[in-house]
Amino acid sequence: MRVKQIVTANVQEMSQRGAAIVAAQLTLKSHSVLGLATGSTPLGMYAELVSRNKAGEISFADARTINLDEYCDISADNKNSYRYYMNSNFFDKIDIRKENTYLPDGMASDKQAECARYSELVDALGGIDLQVLGIGMNGHIGFNEPAAHFVMDTNCVTLTESTRNVNAQYFDGGLDEMPRYAITMGLRQIMQAKRILLLAGANKKGILEEALNGPVTPQVPASILQLHKRLTVIISES
Ligand code: F6R
């Protein structure tokens, strides 16, 4: 394993270091395929990338983005959908062409067909150049939850109680409104990314240690990252 670990003093520094890596990726290849995550962790990085884009330092005009996951049966205009999150926190504020931004369609009536379509889409884009990840308190990446085996392809998952409890805070109606299912990119699509950038706040220190230095096990899905050749982890100390 070749993990580059960057420890930052705070979230602002973590966000700036993360944004600098994404910016460098775009400088190397303007038509990069960026794999993106939602959640609270990358918000500061997106804000920093928006500033750099507005300042004319970087352009997303040729970039394509593909997100890790989306809740099932929540429409794109619902403020809790990941499409809404990406548009409002990032895509609407940068010079990317919206048609070059992809998320799973959580409203698809045939979820299995949607999963297959999404896996094929990653391949059709030529794979992911740089995948941004967060990590769940239970060690999930994307919504690949702890399980008896690693799930390799895009799949429709039943969210664990732990994930539902953590994410319910974002829903006005709390746990009652929090979806039970999501579509997530599988571990194959994530692991085939040329580079991976994992961001983790101070609250993830324990699970990150387990994922990077503990046994590789589907009980801690992020532990599969130990097999990735180009993994950068940025962890904030506060
Ligand atoms: C989000 C995603 C999740 C989050 C993880 C951490 O698209 O795939 O794996 O990265 O749940 O979430 P936060 O950053 O909210 O702690």
CSV table of C-alpha atoms and ligand atoms in Angstrom, one decimal, residues 36-42 67-69 82 133-137 140-143 166-167 170 203-204, ligand 1:
chain,number,residue,atom,x,y,z
A,36,LEU,CA,-17.5,13.0,-6.2
A,37,ALA,CA,-18.9,12.5,-2.8
A,38,THR,CA,-21.6,14.3,-0.8
A,39,GLY,CA,-21.9,14.6,3.0
A,40,SER,CA,-20.6,17.3,5.3
A,41,THR,CA,-16.9,16.5,4.9
A,42,PRO,CA,-16.2,17.8,1.3
A,67,ASN,CA,-21.1,10.9,-8.0
A,68,LEU,CA,-20.9,7.9,-5.7
A,69,ASP,CA,-24.5,7.6,-4.7
A,82,TYR,CA,-27.7,14.2,-3.6
A,133,LEU,CA,-14.3,9.9,-0.8
A,134,GLY,CA,-15.5,10.5,2.7
A,135,ILE,CA,-15.8,7.7,5.2
A,136,GLY,CA,-18.8,6.7,7.2
A,137,MET,CA,-18.6,6.2,11.0
A,140,HIS,CA,-18.6,2.7,4.6
A,141,ILE,CA,-17.4,4.3,1.3
A,142,GLY,CA,-20.1,5.5,-1.0
A,143,PHE,CA,-23.0,3.6,0.6
A,166,VAL,CA,-26.2,9.6,11.4
A,167,ASN,CA,-27.9,11.0,8.3
A,170,TYR,CA,-30.4,16.4,7.5
A,203,ASN,CA,-14.5,12.4,14.3
A,204,LYS,CA,-13.3,9.8,11.8
B,1,F6R,C1,-21.5,10.5,0.3
B,1,F6R,C2,-21.0,9.2,0.7
B,1,F6R,C3,-20.7,8.8,2.1
B,1,F6R,C4,-20.1,9.9,2.9
B,1,F6R,C5,-19.9,9.4,4.4
B,1,F6R,C6,-19.4,10.5,5.3
B,1,F6R,O1,-21.7,10.6,-1.1
B,1,F6R,O2,-20.7,8.4,-0.2
B,1,F6R,O3,-19.9,7.6,2.1
B,1,F6R,O4,-18.9,10.3,2.4
B,1,F6R,O5,-21.1,8.9,4.9
B,1,F6R,O6,-20.3,11.5,5.4
B,1,F6R,P1,-20.0,12.8,6.2
B,1,F6R,O7,-19.0,13.5,5.3
B,1,F6R,O8,-21.3,13.6,6.2
B,1,F6R,O9,-19.5,12.5,7.5
